[in-house]
C-alpha cells in the first residue's frame, strides 16, 4: 500500500517556467489537499478537493491551479513560476470518515524558483 | 479569527528529560485538535487527536496531550525524550480533519 505519492521530490525552475506537481493516492480517499510549507510559517492550504470533479481554494491559492479528474490524482499546476513559490509542497488525503480523522501526507516536493 | 499559536520555535532537551510543547488556539466552536510530527525530509505523521471526552489523550510513541478549554490549550507532553524524537512538531485545529489550520511548528532538538 503506497499511500500518498508525490513526484518529483526536487525541482529547480526558472522564473516564468511552468510545471505540474503530481500527487496520487491509492487509498480511495475523497478528500485531497495541497499545502506549502515555508520556514517559520507552518503549513498553508493552497487548494483542496472533496471528490473527483470538485476543487476549491484554500488560504494561498494565487499562482496555482488544480484539477481532480479522478479520485486518485490531484495535480498542482504552477503556470508562471515566481521566486515567492520557492517552498516545500505537501499533498495529503483523508477518507472523510469520522472514525479515521487523520491526514495522510506525501513525502513532499522541494521546489526552488530562481 | 481561527488560529493556532505555537510560542516555542525551537526547544532543546537532553535525552531522558521530560518534554512539553505548547499549543494555544483560537476557534469559534468546539475544535478538533491534532498534533503531527515531521521528521527531516518526510511528510507529517499524526501523533494524537482530540475530539471529545477525556481531555487527556494518548498518542503514539509515548506522547500525550491535554485539552484545557479554559486556557484554550492543547499541550503535548512526553515524560522521557528519546534521541529519535528530534523532529518538528505541529499543532493543528479544525472543525474536523477537513481544512486544518496548522501552527508554525516547534523544532525539537535532543542532546545525548
Short mmCIF file of C-alpha atoms in Angstrom, two decimals:
data_model
loop_
_atom_site.label_atom_id
_atom_site.label_comp_id
_atom_site.label_asym_id
_atom_site.label_seq_id
_atom_site.Cartn_x
_atom_site.Cartn_y
_atom_site.Cartn_z
CA UNK A 1 0.00 0.00 0.00
CA UNK A 2 1.84 3.08 -1.25
CA UNK A 3 -0.35 5.74 0.43
CA UNK A 4 0.22 9.23 -0.97
CA UNK A 5 2.90 9.53 -3.62
CA UNK A 6 4.34 12.85 -4.78
CA UNK A 7 6.62 13.46 -7.73
CA UNK A 8 9.12 14.92 -8.26
CA UNK A 9 10.93 15.10 -4.92
CA UNK A 10 13.07 18.06 -6.00
CA UNK A 11 12.85 20.58 -8.80
CA UNK A 12 14.52 23.81 -9.78
CA UNK A 13 12.62 26.18 -12.05
CA UNK A 14 13.50 29.43 -13.74
CA UNK A 15 11.22 32.42 -13.27
CA UNK A 16 8.30 32.19 -15.66
CA UNK A 17 8.54 28.47 -16.29
CA UNK A 18 5.60 26.20 -15.63
CA UNK A 19 5.38 22.78 -14.08
CA UNK A 20 2.98 20.29 -12.56
CA UNK A 21 3.48 18.64 -9.20
CA UNK A 22 1.96 15.21 -9.24
CA UNK A 23 0.06 13.62 -6.37
CA UNK A 24 -1.63 10.26 -6.35
CA UNK A 25 -3.16 8.17 -3.60
CA UNK A 26 -4.23 4.56 -3.66
CA UNK A 27 -6.50 4.59 -0.60
CA UNK A 28 -9.66 5.69 -2.41
CA UNK A 29 -9.81 8.86 -0.31
CA UNK A 30 -12.29 11.51 -1.35
CA UNK A 31 -10.53 14.45 0.27
CA UNK A 32 -7.20 15.66 -1.06
CA UNK A 33 -5.15 18.74 -0.20
CA UNK A 34 -2.14 20.72 -1.30
CA UNK A 35 -0.13 22.54 1.34
CA UNK A 36 3.00 24.60 1.12
CA UNK A 37 5.48 24.77 3.97
CA UNK A 38 7.74 27.75 4.45
CA UNK A 39 10.25 28.14 7.30
CA UNK A 40 8.60 29.56 10.40
CA UNK A 41 5.20 29.66 8.70
CA UNK A 42 3.80 26.19 9.23
CA UNK A 43 1.62 24.69 6.54
CA UNK A 44 -0.66 26.81 4.44
CA UNK A 45 -3.50 25.28 2.45
CA UNK A 46 -3.31 26.06 -1.28
CA UNK A 47 -6.18 24.08 -2.75
CA UNK A 48 -8.32 21.17 -1.73
CA UNK A 49 -10.81 18.75 -3.23
CA UNK A 50 -13.67 16.87 -1.63
CA UNK A 51 -14.08 14.49 -4.52
CA UNK A 52 -13.49 13.91 -8.20
CA UNK A 53 -14.55 16.93 -10.22
CA UNK A 54 -14.68 19.25 -7.20
CA UNK A 55 -11.93 21.66 -6.19
CA UNK A 56 -11.81 24.76 -4.06
CA UNK A 57 -9.36 27.41 -2.97
CA UNK A 58 -7.55 27.31 0.30
CA UNK A 59 -5.71 30.07 2.10
CA UNK A 60 -2.99 30.81 -0.51
CA UNK A 61 -4.26 29.81 -3.99
CA UNK A 62 -2.78 32.63 -6.08
CA UNK A 63 -0.37 31.42 -8.74
CA UNK A 64 -1.61 27.85 -8.64
CA UNK A 65 -4.24 25.70 -10.29
CA UNK A 66 -5.51 22.19 -9.62
CA UNK A 67 -7.71 19.60 -11.21
CA UNK A 68 -9.33 16.43 -9.91
CA UNK A 69 -10.42 14.28 -12.82
CA UNK A 70 -10.06 11.05 -10.85
CA UNK A 71 -10.28 10.08 -7.20
CA UNK A 72 -6.63 9.03 -7.21
CA UNK A 73 -4.91 12.05 -8.73
CA UNK A 74 -4.71 15.68 -7.65
CA UNK A 75 -2.03 17.54 -9.63
CA UNK A 76 -0.93 21.07 -8.73
CA UNK A 77 -0.02 23.38 -11.59
CA UNK A 78 2.28 26.39 -11.48
CA UNK A 79 1.81 28.40 -14.65
CA UNK A 80 4.35 31.22 -14.27
CA UNK A 81 6.79 30.31 -11.55
CA UNK A 82 7.90 33.11 -9.23
CA UNK A 83 10.59 33.18 -6.51
CA UNK A 84 7.82 33.50 -3.92
CA UNK A 85 6.75 29.99 -4.84
CA UNK A 86 10.01 28.53 -3.59
CA UNK A 87 8.78 26.19 -0.90
CA UNK A 88 8.19 22.60 0.11
CA UNK A 89 4.88 21.29 -1.16
CA UNK A 90 2.91 18.55 0.53
CA UNK A 91 -0.04 16.64 -0.78
CA UNK A 92 -2.37 14.98 1.71
CA UNK A 93 -5.52 12.90 1.66
CA UNK A 94 -8.29 11.87 4.04
CA UNK A 95 -11.09 9.37 3.72
CA UNK A 96 -13.66 11.76 5.19
CA UNK A 97 -14.77 9.33 7.84
CA UNK A 98 -15.26 10.34 11.44
CA UNK A 99 -13.64 7.13 12.59
CA UNK A 100 -10.37 7.97 10.92
CA UNK A 101 -9.62 11.62 11.49
CA UNK A 102 -6.15 11.54 10.08
CA UNK A 103 -4.47 13.19 7.15
CA UNK A 104 -2.09 11.02 5.16
CA UNK A 105 0.81 13.06 3.83
CA UNK A 106 3.14 12.52 0.93
CA UNK A 107 6.87 12.98 1.47
CA UNK A 108 6.94 16.39 -0.17
CA UNK A 109 8.31 18.19 -3.22
CA UNK A 110 11.06 20.73 -2.67
CA UNK A 111 10.75 23.45 -5.29
CA UNK A 112 13.19 26.28 -5.92
CA UNK A 113 12.42 29.10 -8.33
CA UNK A 114 15.49 31.05 -9.38
CA UNK B 1 -10.36 34.50 13.58
CA UNK B 2 -9.32 30.91 13.82
CA UNK B 3 -5.66 30.44 14.61
CA UNK B 4 -3.10 28.22 16.23
CA UNK B 5 -0.10 29.51 18.14
CA UNK B 6 2.97 27.54 18.98
CA UNK B 7 5.02 30.01 21.01
CA UNK B 8 8.22 27.99 21.06
CA UNK B 9 10.04 27.96 17.73
CA UNK B 10 12.91 25.78 18.93
CA UNK B 11 13.31 23.62 22.05
CA UNK B 12 16.40 21.72 23.14
CA UNK B 13 16.26 18.96 25.75
CA UNK B 14 18.58 16.26 26.98
CA UNK B 15 17.75 12.66 26.25
CA UNK B 16 15.71 11.24 29.12
CA UNK B 17 14.34 14.61 30.16
CA UNK B 18 10.65 15.42 30.13
CA UNK B 19 9.11 17.49 27.35
CA UNK B 20 6.20 19.86 26.99
CA UNK B 21 5.37 21.60 23.71
CA UNK B 22 2.85 24.38 23.93
CA UNK B 23 -0.14 24.96 21.68
CA UNK B 24 -2.81 27.63 22.04
CA UNK B 25 -5.74 28.02 19.70
CA UNK B 26 -8.49 30.41 18.84
CA UNK B 27 -11.60 28.77 17.45
CA UNK B 28 -15.26 29.69 17.42
CA UNK B 29 -16.69 26.28 18.18
CA UNK B 30 -15.52 23.16 19.96
CA UNK B 31 -12.43 22.29 17.99
CA UNK B 32 -10.88 19.11 16.79
CA UNK B 33 -7.23 19.25 17.89
CA UNK B 34 -4.27 17.40 16.49
CA UNK B 35 -0.54 17.02 16.93
CA UNK B 36 1.53 15.99 13.93
CA UNK B 37 5.25 15.21 13.80
CA UNK B 38 7.53 15.76 10.83
CA UNK B 39 10.88 14.03 10.59
CA UNK B 40 13.50 15.58 8.30
CA UNK B 41 12.63 15.15 4.65
CA UNK B 42 9.34 13.48 5.44
CA UNK B 43 5.67 14.31 5.40
CA UNK B 44 3.67 14.77 8.57
CA UNK B 45 2.53 11.88 10.75
CA UNK B 46 -0.36 12.05 13.22
CA UNK B 47 0.70 11.69 16.86
CA UNK B 48 -2.66 12.10 18.52
CA UNK B 49 -6.01 13.85 18.28
CA UNK B 50 -8.78 15.15 20.49
CA UNK B 51 -12.44 15.35 19.56
CA UNK B 52 -14.38 14.96 22.79
CA UNK B 53 -14.46 13.03 26.05
CA UNK B 54 -11.42 12.51 28.21
CA UNK B 55 -9.29 15.63 27.99
CA UNK B 56 -6.05 13.68 28.35
CA UNK B 57 -5.34 11.81 25.15
CA UNK B 58 -2.67 9.24 24.50
CA UNK B 59 -0.85 9.01 21.22
CA UNK B 60 1.85 7.04 19.51
CA UNK B 61 5.50 6.96 20.56
CA UNK B 62 4.65 7.63 24.22
CA UNK B 63 3.23 11.11 23.66
CA UNK B 64 0.17 12.51 25.37
CA UNK B 65 -1.67 15.82 25.24
CA UNK B 66 -4.15 17.55 27.50
CA UNK B 67 -7.02 19.69 26.28
CA UNK B 68 -7.72 22.64 28.59
CA UNK B 69 -10.75 24.54 27.41
CA UNK B 70 -10.33 27.33 29.97
CA UNK B 71 -6.83 28.05 28.67
CA UNK B 72 -7.52 27.27 25.00
CA UNK B 73 -4.52 24.99 25.10
CA UNK B 74 -3.57 21.56 23.87
CA UNK B 75 -0.02 20.98 25.07
CA UNK B 76 1.96 17.93 24.05
CA UNK B 77 3.98 16.04 26.66
CA UNK B 78 6.36 13.15 26.94
CA UNK B 79 7.86 12.00 30.25
CA UNK B 80 11.21 10.87 28.83
CA UNK B 81 12.51 12.02 25.47
CA UNK B 82 14.48 9.76 23.15
CA UNK B 83 17.00 10.94 20.58
CA UNK B 84 14.68 9.67 17.85
CA UNK B 85 12.06 12.22 18.94
CA UNK B 86 14.09 15.02 17.35
CA UNK B 87 11.76 16.43 14.72
CA UNK B 88 9.37 19.28 14.06
CA UNK B 89 6.01 19.19 15.78
CA UNK B 90 2.86 20.85 14.52
CA UNK B 91 -0.34 21.54 16.37
CA UNK B 92 -3.48 21.82 14.26
CA UNK B 93 -7.12 22.76 14.80
CA UNK B 94 -10.26 22.43 12.74
CA UNK B 95 -13.93 21.59 12.64
CA UNK B 96 -12.76 18.15 11.60
CA UNK B 97 -9.86 16.87 9.57
CA UNK B 98 -11.02 18.93 6.62
CA UNK B 99 -9.05 22.14 6.10
CA UNK B 100 -6.99 22.03 9.24
CA UNK B 101 -5.22 25.17 10.44
CA UNK B 102 -1.65 24.39 11.36
CA UNK B 103 0.62 26.17 13.79
CA UNK B 104 4.06 27.34 12.74
CA UNK B 105 5.75 24.37 14.33
CA UNK B 106 8.24 23.71 17.13
CA UNK B 107 11.58 22.20 16.27
CA UNK B 108 12.79 19.77 18.93
CA UNK B 109 16.47 19.05 19.32
CA UNK B 110 17.62 16.26 21.63
CA UNK B 111 21.10 16.12 23.10
CA UNK B 112 22.62 12.85 24.31
#
